[in-house]
XYZ file of C-alpha atoms in Angstrom:
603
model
C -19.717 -15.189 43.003
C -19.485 -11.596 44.187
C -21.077 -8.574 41.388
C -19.231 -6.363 39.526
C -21.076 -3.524 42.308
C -19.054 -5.501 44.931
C -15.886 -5.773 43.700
C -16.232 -1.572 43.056
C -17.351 -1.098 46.497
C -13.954 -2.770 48.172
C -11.992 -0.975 46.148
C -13.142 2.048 46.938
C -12.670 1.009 50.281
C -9.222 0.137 49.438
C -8.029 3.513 48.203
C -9.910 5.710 51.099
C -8.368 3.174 53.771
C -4.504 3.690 51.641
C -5.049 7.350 51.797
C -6.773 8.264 48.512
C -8.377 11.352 48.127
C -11.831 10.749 45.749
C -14.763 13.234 47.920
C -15.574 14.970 44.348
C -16.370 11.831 42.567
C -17.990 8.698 42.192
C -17.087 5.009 40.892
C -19.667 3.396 39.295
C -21.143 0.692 36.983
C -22.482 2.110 33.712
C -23.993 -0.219 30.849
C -20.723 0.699 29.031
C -18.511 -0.757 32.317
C -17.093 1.114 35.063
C -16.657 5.229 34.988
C -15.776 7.649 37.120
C -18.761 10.668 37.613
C -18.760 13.777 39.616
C -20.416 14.288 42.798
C -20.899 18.068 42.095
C -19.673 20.513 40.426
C -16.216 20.821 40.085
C -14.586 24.087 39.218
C -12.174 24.495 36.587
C -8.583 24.344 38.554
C -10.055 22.158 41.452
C -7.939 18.925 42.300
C -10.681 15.920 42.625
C -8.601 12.802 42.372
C -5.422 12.064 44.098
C -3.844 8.675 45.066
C -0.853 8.005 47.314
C 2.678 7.201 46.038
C 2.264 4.119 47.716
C -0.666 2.796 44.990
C 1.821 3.471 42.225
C 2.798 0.079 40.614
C 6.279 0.612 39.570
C 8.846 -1.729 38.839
C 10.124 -1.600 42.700
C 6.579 -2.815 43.145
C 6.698 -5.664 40.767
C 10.141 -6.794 41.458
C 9.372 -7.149 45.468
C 6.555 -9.344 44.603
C 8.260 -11.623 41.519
C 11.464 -11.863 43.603
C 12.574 -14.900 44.969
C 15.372 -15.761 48.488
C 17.848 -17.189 45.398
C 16.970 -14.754 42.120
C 15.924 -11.538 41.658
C 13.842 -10.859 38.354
C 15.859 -9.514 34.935
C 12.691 -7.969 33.493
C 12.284 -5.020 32.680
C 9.050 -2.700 30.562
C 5.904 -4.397 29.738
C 7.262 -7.990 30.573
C 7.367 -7.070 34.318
C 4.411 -5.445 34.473
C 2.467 -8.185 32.974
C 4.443 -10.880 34.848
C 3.372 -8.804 37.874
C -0.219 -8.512 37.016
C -0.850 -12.478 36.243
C 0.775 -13.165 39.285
C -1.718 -11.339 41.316
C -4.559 -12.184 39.043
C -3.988 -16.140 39.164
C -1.442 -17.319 41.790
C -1.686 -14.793 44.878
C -5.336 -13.675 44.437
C -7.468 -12.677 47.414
C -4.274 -12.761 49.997
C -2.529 -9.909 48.143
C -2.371 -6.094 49.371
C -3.349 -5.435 45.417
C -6.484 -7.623 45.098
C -9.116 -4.754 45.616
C -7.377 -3.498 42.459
C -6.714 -6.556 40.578
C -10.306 -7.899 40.619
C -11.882 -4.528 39.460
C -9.591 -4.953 35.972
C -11.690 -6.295 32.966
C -10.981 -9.897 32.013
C -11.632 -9.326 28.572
C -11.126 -6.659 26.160
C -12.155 -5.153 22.206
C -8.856 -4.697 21.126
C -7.965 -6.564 17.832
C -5.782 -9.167 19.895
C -9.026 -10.369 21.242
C -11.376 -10.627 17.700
C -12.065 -13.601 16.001
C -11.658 -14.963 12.947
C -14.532 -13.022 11.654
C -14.233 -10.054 12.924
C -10.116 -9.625 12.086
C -11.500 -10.266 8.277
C -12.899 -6.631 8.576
C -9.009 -5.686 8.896
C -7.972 -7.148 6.153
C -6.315 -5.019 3.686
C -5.879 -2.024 6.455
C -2.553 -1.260 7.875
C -4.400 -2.694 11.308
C -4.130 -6.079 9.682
C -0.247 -5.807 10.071
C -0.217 -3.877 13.061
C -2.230 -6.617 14.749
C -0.275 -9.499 13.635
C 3.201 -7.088 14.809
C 1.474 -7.060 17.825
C 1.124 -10.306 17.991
C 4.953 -11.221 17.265
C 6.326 -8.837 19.884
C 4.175 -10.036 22.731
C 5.581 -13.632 22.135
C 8.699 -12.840 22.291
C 7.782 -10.755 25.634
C 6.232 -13.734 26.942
C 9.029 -16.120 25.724
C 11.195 -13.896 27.761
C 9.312 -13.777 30.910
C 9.299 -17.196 31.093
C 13.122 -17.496 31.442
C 13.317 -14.422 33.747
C 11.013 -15.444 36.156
C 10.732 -18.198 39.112
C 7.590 -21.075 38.179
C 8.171 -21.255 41.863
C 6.906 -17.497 41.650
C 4.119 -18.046 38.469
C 3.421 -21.745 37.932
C 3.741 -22.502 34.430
C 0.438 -23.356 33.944
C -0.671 -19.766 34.655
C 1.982 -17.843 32.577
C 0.717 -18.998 29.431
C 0.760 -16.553 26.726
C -3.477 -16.045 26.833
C -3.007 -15.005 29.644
C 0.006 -12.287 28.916
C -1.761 -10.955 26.381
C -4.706 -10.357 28.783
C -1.933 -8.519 30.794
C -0.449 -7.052 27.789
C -4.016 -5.450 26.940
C -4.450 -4.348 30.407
C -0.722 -2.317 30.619
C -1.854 -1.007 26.891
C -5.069 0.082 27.663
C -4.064 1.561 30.956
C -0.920 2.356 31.938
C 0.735 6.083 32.236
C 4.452 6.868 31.597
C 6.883 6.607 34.961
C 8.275 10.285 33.998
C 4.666 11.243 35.055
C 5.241 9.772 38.525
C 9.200 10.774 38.606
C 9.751 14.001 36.810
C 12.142 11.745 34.786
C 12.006 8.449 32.439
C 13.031 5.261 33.745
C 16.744 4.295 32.999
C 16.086 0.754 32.147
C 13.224 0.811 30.262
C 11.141 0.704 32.855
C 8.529 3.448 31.718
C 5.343 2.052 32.542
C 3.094 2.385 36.069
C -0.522 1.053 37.194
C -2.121 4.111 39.072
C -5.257 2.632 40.700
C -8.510 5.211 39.990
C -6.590 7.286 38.006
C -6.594 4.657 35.279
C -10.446 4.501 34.866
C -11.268 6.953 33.345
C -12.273 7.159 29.680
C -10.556 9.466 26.824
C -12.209 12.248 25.423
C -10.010 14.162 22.832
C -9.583 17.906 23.857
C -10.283 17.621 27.299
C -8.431 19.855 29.620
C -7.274 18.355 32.554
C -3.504 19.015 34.262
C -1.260 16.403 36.236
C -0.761 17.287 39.547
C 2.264 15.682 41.535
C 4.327 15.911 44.667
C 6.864 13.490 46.740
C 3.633 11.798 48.537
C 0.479 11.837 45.542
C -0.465 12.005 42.357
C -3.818 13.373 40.871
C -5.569 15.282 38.533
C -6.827 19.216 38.443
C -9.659 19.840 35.993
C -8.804 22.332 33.130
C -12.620 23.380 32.481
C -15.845 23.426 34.595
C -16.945 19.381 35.430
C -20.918 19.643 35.630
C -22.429 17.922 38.604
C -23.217 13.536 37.402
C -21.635 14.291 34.502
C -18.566 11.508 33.695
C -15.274 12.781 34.725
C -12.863 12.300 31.879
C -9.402 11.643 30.594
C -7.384 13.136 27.495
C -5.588 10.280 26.224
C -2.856 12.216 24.168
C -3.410 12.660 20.474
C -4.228 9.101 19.476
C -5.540 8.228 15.646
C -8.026 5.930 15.759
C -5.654 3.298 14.563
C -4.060 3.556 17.968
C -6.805 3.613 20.199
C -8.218 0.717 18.670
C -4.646 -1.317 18.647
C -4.304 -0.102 22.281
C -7.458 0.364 23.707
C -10.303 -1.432 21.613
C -12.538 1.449 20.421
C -12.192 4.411 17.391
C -14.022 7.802 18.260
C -16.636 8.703 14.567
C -14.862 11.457 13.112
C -11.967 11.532 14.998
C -9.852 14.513 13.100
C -5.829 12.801 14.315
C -7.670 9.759 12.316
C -4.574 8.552 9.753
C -3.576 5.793 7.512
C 0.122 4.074 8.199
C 1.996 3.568 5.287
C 5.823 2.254 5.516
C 7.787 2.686 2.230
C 10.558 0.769 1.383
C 13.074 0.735 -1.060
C 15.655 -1.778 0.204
C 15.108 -3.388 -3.058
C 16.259 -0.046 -4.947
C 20.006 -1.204 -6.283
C 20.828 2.348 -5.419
C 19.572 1.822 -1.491
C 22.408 2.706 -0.031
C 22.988 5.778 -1.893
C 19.597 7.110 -1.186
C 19.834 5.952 2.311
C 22.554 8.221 2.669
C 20.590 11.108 0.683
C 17.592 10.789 2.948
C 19.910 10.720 5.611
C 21.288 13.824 5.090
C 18.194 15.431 4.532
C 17.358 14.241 7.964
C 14.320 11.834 6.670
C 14.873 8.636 9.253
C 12.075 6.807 9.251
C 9.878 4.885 6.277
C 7.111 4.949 8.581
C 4.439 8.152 7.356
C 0.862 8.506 8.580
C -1.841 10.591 5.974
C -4.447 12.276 7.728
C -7.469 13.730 5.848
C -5.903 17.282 6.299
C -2.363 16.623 4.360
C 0.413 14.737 3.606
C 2.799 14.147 6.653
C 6.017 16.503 6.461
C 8.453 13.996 4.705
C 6.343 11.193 2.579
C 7.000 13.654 -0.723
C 10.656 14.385 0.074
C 11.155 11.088 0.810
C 8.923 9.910 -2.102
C 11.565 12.313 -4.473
C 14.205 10.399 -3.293
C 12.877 6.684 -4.203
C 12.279 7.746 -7.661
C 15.371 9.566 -8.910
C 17.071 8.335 -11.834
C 20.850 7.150 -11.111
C 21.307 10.688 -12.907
C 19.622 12.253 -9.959
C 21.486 10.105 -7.428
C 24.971 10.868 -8.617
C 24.649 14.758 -8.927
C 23.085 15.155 -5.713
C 25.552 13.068 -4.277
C 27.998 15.117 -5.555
C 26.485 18.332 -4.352
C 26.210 16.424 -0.361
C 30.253 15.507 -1.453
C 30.987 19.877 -1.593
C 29.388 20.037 2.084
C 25.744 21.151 -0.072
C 22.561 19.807 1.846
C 20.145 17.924 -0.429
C 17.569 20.006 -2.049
C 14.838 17.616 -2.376
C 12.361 20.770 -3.476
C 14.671 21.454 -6.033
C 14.364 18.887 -8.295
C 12.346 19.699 -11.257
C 8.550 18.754 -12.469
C 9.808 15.114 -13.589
C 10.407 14.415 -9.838
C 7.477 15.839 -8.733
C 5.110 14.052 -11.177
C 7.159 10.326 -10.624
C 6.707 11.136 -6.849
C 3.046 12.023 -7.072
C 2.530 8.796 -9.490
C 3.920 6.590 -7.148
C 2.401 7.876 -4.009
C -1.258 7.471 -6.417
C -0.610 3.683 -7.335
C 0.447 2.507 -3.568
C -2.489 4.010 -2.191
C -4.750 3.202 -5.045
C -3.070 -0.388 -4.142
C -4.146 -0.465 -0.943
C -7.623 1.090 -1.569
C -8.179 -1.927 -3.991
C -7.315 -4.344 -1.283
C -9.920 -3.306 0.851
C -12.842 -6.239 0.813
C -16.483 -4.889 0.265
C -18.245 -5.545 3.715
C -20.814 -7.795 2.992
C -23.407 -7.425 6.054
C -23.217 -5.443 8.822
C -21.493 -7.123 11.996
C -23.819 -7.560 15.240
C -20.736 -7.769 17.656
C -19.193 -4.509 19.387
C -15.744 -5.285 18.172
C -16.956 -6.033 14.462
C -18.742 -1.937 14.562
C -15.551 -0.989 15.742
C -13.555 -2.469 13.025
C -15.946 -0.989 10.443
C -15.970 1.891 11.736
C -11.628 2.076 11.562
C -11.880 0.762 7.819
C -15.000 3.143 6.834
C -12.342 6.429 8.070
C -9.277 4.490 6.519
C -11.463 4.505 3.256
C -11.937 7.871 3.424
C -8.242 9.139 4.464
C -6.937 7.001 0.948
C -10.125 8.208 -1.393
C -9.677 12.152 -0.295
C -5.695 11.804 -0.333
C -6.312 10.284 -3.877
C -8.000 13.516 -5.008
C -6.211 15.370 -3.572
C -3.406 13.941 -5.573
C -5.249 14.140 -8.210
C -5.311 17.921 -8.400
C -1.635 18.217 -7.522
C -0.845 16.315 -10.504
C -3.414 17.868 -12.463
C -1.683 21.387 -11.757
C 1.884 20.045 -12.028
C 0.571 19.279 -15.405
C -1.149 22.375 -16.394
C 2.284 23.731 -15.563
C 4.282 22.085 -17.340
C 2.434 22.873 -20.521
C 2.709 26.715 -19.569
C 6.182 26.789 -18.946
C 6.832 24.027 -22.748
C 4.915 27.232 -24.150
C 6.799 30.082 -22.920
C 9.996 28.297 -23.425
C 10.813 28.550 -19.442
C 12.177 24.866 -17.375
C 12.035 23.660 -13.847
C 15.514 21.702 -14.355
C 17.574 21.334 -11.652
C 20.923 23.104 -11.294
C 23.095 19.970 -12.073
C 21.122 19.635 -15.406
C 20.822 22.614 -16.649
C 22.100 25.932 -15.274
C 20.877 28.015 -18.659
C 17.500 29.443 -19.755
C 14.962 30.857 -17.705
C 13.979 28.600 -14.830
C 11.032 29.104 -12.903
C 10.967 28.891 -8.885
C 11.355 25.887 -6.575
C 7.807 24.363 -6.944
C 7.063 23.046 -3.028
C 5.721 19.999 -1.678
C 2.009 22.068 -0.954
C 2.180 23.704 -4.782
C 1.356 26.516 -3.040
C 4.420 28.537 -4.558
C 3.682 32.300 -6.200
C 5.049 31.163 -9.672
C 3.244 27.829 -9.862
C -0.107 29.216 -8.771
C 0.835 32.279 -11.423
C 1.667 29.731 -14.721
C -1.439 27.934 -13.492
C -3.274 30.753 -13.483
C -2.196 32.208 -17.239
C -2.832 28.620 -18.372
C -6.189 28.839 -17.299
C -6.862 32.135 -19.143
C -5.237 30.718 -22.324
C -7.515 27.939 -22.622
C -10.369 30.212 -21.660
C -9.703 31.883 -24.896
C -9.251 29.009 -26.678
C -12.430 26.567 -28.612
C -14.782 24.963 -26.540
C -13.085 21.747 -27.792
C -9.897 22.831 -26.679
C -10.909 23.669 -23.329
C -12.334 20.113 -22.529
C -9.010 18.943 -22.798
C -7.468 16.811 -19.844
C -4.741 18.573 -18.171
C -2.653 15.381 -18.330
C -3.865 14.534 -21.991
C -2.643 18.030 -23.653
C 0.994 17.473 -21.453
C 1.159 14.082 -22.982
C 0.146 15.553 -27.039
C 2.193 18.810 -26.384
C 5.141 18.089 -23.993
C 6.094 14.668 -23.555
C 8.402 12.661 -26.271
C 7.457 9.704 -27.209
C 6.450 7.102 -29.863
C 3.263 9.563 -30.838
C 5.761 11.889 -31.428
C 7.745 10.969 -34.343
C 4.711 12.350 -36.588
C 6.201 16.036 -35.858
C 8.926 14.939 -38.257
C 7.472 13.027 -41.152
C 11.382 12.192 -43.030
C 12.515 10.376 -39.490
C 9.112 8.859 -38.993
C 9.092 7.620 -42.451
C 12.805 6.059 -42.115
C 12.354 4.373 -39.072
C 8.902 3.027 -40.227
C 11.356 0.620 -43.091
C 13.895 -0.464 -40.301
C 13.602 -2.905 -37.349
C 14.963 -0.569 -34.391
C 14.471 -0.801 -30.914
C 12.066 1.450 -29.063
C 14.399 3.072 -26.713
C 17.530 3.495 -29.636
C 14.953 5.225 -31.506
C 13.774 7.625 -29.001
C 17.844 7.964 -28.786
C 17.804 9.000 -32.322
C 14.642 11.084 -32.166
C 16.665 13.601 -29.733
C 19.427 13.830 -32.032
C 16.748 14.792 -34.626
C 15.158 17.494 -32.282
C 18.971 18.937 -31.450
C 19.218 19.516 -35.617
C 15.917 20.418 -36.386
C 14.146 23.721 -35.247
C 10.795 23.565 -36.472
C 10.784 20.290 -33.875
C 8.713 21.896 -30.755
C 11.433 20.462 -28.269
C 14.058 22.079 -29.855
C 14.569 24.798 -27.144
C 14.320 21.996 -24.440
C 16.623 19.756 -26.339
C 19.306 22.734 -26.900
C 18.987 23.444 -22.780
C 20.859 20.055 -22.170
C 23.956 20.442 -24.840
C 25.736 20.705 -21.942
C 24.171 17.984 -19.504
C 26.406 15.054 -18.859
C 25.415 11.852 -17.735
C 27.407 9.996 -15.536
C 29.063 7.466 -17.690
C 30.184 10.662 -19.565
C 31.680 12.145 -16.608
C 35.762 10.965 -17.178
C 36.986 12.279 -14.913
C 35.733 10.466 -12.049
C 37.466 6.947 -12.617
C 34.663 5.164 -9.912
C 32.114 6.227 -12.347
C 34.019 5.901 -15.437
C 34.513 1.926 -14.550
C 30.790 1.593 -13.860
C 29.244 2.671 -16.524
C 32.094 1.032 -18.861
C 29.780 -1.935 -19.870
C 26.580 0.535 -20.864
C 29.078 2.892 -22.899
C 30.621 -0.124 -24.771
C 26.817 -1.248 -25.096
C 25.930 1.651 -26.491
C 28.621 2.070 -28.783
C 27.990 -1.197 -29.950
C 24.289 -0.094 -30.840
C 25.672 2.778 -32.385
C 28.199 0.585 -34.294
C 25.457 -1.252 -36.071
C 23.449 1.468 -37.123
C 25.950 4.024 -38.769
C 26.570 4.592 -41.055
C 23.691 1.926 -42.382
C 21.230 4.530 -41.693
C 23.577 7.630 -43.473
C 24.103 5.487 -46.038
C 19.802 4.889 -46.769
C 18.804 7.781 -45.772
C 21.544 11.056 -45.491
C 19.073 13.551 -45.185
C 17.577 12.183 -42.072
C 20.953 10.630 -40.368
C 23.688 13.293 -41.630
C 27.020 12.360 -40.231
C 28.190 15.053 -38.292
C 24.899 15.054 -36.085
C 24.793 11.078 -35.187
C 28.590 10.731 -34.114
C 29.415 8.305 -31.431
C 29.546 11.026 -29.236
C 26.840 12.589 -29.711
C 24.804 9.189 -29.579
C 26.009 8.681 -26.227
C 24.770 12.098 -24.960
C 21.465 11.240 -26.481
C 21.793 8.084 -24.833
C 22.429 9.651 -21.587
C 19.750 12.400 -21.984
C 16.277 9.493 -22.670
C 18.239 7.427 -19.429
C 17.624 10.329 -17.526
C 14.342 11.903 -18.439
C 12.208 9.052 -18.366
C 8.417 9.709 -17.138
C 5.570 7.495 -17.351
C 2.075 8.997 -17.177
C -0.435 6.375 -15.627
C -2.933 5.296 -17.829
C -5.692 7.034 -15.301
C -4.584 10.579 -16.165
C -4.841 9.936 -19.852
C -7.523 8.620 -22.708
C -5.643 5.390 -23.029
C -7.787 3.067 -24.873
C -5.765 0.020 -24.102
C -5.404 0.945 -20.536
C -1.386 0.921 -20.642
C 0.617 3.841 -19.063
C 2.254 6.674 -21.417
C 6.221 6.396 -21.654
C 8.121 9.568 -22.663
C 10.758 12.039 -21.530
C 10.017 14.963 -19.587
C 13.057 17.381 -20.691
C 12.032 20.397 -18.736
C-alpha cells in the first residue's frame, strides 16, 4: 500500500511534468495532513504558485469523462463535479490522466456530515443542528439526480452510492473555487465550481493578503505580504463565520471575530402575512434569514422585527401611506414598536439559549473539540446579544418615563400628528434626543431618594406609564364600581380610557387627549374593504356596549355619565386598547408570580 509521502511525491511530479510552476514552495506531510511551505523567502508581490489551464477541472472536464457514444450528461453544479470525482476515485482509478490528483484527496473529513451520533449531540440546539440535517436533504436530492443523469455503464451503481457523494460533496465544499475566478465571468448554467490541483491545498487564515493572478494559459497566486522562509504558505478563505467553515470545511478558528449565530424568522403564520410581506417588501427586507455577530445586530433583523409585531392598526396605516407612493418608515414607528420588537427578539434568543444542552464531559475526538468549540462562541454571540438587549430596552424604558413626564410622545404620524413629538429613535438608540431624555432622566433620579434611585428602569415604566389592571387605584370611584360588577378584563381597560379622557387629575390624561382624533380601522367608513371587515368586531362591540349602558349609569352616574360612555365613544376606546397593547416580560419587572405585565403604551 503506497504512504501518504508517495502519493505527494507523484503528484508533484504530475504538475511539474503538466507545466506547473511550484520552485518557491514545498508540498509536504505535516501531523495536521498535507500543507504547502515556502522554500525561501518570498517577497510581498512575488507569484509562487501557478498551474496550467489545462489542470482546471471544469465542467468541459467532467462532461468528456462522464460522457457516453449514445448520451451526453444533463448535470450541471456540484452533481457533476462529484459524479466526476467518484468516477475517478472508484471506477477509472490508476489509468486516469487525474489519478496523481485524485489519490492525494482525503478520504475522510471533520465536517458535521461525517460525526457520529455522539458527536452531532454537541449540535443540538445550535442553528448547525439544522444546517447539518439541510445539508443532508439537498445532497440526496443531488445524488438522486445524478443517478438518473448519468450512464451505470459510466459509474456502476454500486459505486455511486450516496456515502460516497457525500465524500465528493465534502471534497467540492471544502475545496473548490468559483469558475468566474478561472473565466473572468460566472458560469451560465450553474456551473460555478472548479478543482484547481495545488492551489486547493492550502489552508485559510483570515486576513491574509494574497491576490489571484490569471491569464488565457495559468492561474496562480501573488503574495500580498512578506512569506518567511519554512513558514506555511496560506490561503484567505473569504469571510467565513465559523458556522461556515465548520459546515464546509470541518474546523472553527478560537475567536474568530465574522463568528455569528443564524436565526430565520418567520411569520407565515401571522394572519396578516401577506400584508407584511408586502411591507417588508417595500422596504426592501427579502430575506428571513439574519446572522448576529458579537459586534451588532445585522442591518434588517429590527426593521424586520418592527414589522412582525405591528398591530393590524399599524398594518393598515402604513399600508395606506405605501398606497400614496410613501416608502415604509419602519424607524418611525413609536416606542411601543420598539419595545414589542426588542421583547421578541429577547424571548427567541433566550429560546434558543435555553435549548442549548450542558456539555457533560469533554469530548476526546477532533470533531467533538470542534463542535464545542462552535457551541462555546454560539453561547457567547446569544448571552452578549441578550445584554445587549437588555440595555436597549432598559433605555427605551428610561425614555419613555422622561418623555410620560414632560408630556412629549414618540407616536407615529398616522396616530397622532399633535403634541410635541420627539425624534425618530433608530435601530442603534444612538439618536441626539434619545441619548438627551436618557440623560435628564438620569439626573432626575440622581436627585431623587436613595430608594427611588434603585428603581428598575422597566419597573418605574410599568408603575408610572403603562395602563393596566394596577392602575385603576389612580381613580378610587371607577375602581370601586368595577370591584361590585363581573366585567371582562379587556372591556374594562375599554372603560378605564374613557375615564382618563374625562378625568384630569388621571396622569394619562394628556396621552389619552393626544388620540381624540386617532381612528382605528373599523372606524374608518369610508373605506368599504375595511368597513366590511371589521363589521363583526363593531357589532361585537356594540353588543358589549349594549349590555353595559346604561346598567352601569344607572348604579353608578357619577362614574359612567352618559355623554362620556356613548356607543361611539366606546368604540374609539375600543379601538384605542386594540391598538396600544404592550406586554412587558416578566424578566424586566419584580413579578412575583413570574407572569408578563399587560398594558397600553399610549405614547
Amino acid at each position: 500500500m503506497e504512504s501518504n509521502k508517495q502519493r505527494l511525491d507523484r503528484f508533484v511530479a504530475w504538475l511539474v511534468d503538466n507545466g506547473a510552476e511550484m520552485s518557491r514552495i514545498i508540498v509536504r506531510e505535516t501531523e495536521h495532513g498535507n500543507g504547502v511551505y515556502a522554500r525561501d523567502e518570498i517577497g510581498e508581490g512575488t507569484q509562487y504558485a501557478q498551474i496550467p489551464m489545462r489542470l482546471v477541472v471544469n465542467a468541459r472536464v467532467c462532461r468528456e469523462a462522464l460522457r457516453t457514444d449514445t448520451q451526453e450528461v444533463e448535470l450541471t453544479g456540484r452533481p457533476l463535479l462529484c459524479a466526476f470525482l467518484i468516477q475517478q476515485r472508484f471506477v477509472t482509478s490508476e489509468s486516469s490522466f487525474w489519478h496523481p490528483y485524485i489519490s492525494i484527496l482525503p478520504h475522510e473529513f471533520h465536517t458535521p456530515l461525517f460525526f457520529t451520533s455522539q458527536e452531532l449531540d454537541l449540535l443540538r440546539g445550535t442553528p448547525m443542528e439544522h444546517a447539518v440535517e439541510d445539508r443532508r436533504q439537498l445532497l440526496r436530492k443531488e445524488h438522486a439526480a445524478t443517478l438518473r443523469g448519468v450512464s451505470d455503464v459510466v459509474i456502476p451503481r454500486s459505486e455511486l452510492t450516496f456515502e460516497n457523494y457525500v465524500w465528493a460533496a465534502a471534497v467540492v465544499s471544502s475545496r473548490a473555487f468559483t469558475e468566474s475566478l478561472v473565466s473572468g465571468t460566472a458560469g451560465s448554467d450553474g456551473e460555478t465550481s472548479v478543482l484547481l490541483p495545488l492551489l486547493d491545498m492550502m489552508n485559510h487564515r483570515p486576513l491574509t493578503r494574497v491576490s489571484w493572478i490569471t491569464n488565457d494559459a495559468t492561474i496562480g497566486f501573488q503574495a500580498g505580504a512578506v512569506i518567511e522562509a519554512q513558514s506555511e504558505v496560506v490561503n484567505n478563505y473569504g469571510a467565513k463565520s465559523n458556522e461556515e467553515l465548520l459546515l464546509g470545511y470541518g474546523f472553527c478558528i478560537p475567536g474568530n471575530p465574522l463568528s455569528c449565530y443564524h436565526i430565520k424568522l418567520n411569520y407565515s403564520r401571522d394572519p396578516q402575512a401577506a400584508d407584511k410581506q408586502m411591507i417588508l417588501e417595500q422596504a426592501h427586507i427579502a430575506s428571513c434569514d439574519h446572522y448576529i455577530r458579537a459586534d451588532g445586530l445585522p442591518r434588517d433583523l429590527l426593521p424586520m422585527l418592527r414589522v412582525m409585531v405591528m398591530t393590524e392598526t399599524d398594518v393598515y396605516y402604513v399600508k395606506q401611506a405605501m398606497a400614496r407612493g410613501e416608502e415604509p418608515k419602519l424607524g418611525q414607528l413609536g416606542l411601543r414598536i420598539e419595545l414589542r420588537a426588542r421583547f421578541l427578539l429577547a424571548f427567541l434568543l433566550r429560546k434558543k439559549l435555553d435549548a442549548l444542552p450542558q456539555i457533560e464531559c469533554v469530548p476526546s475526538t477532533e470533531n467533538g473539540r470542534q463542535a464545542v468549540l462552535y457551541r462555546k462562541e454560539i453561547e457567547s454571540i446569544l448571552r452578549s446579544t441578550l445584554s445587549d438587549l437588555d440595555k436597549s430596552e432598559s433605555r427605551l424604558l428610561a425614555c419613555a418615563s422622561k418623555l410620560f413626564a414632560d408630556d412629549l410622545h414618540s407616536l407615529p404620524r398616522y396616530v397622532c400628528d399633535n403634541g410635541q413629538q420627539v425624534e425618530t429613535i433608530d435601530e442603534q438608540l444612538n439618536t441626539s434626543a434619545e441619548d438627551r431624555l436618557v440623560a435628564e432622566s438620569s439626573d432626575d433620579q440622581q436627585s431623587r431618594s436613595k430608594k427611588s434611585r434603585t428603581v428598575l428602569p422597566a419597573q418605574q415604566f410599568v408603575d408610572d406609564v403603562l395602563v393596566t389592571e394596577e392602575s385603576f387605584a389612580h381613580d378610587a370611584d371607577f375602581l370601586a364600581a368595577v370591584e361590585q360588577v363581573d366585567i371582562d378584563e379587556d372591556v374594562l381597560l375599554v372603560l378605564f380610557i374613557l375615564r382618563i379622557r374625562m378625568c384630569s387629575a388621571l396622569p394619562w390624561h394628556t396621552a389619552v387627549q393626544r388620540l381624540e382624533s386617532f381612528k382605528h380601522p373599523m372606524l374608518v367608513y369610508d373605506d368599504p374593504d375595511t368597513a366590511e371587515a371589521y363589521g363583526e368586531m363593531m357589532m361585537e362591540m356594540g353588543e358589549v356596549h349594549d349590555s353595559l349602558f346604561p346598567l352601569l349609569t344607572e348604579h353608578f352616574p357619577d362614574v359612567f355619565p352618559p355623554e362620556n360612555f356613548t356607543p361611539e365613544l366606546f368604540l374609539w376606546a375600543a379601538g384605542v386598547t386594540e391598538s396600544f397593547r404592550l406586554e412587558v416580560p416578566a424578566r424586566c419587572v419584580d413579578a412575583a408570580d413570574g407572569c408578563d405585565v399587560e398594558g397600553l403604551l399610549l405614547l
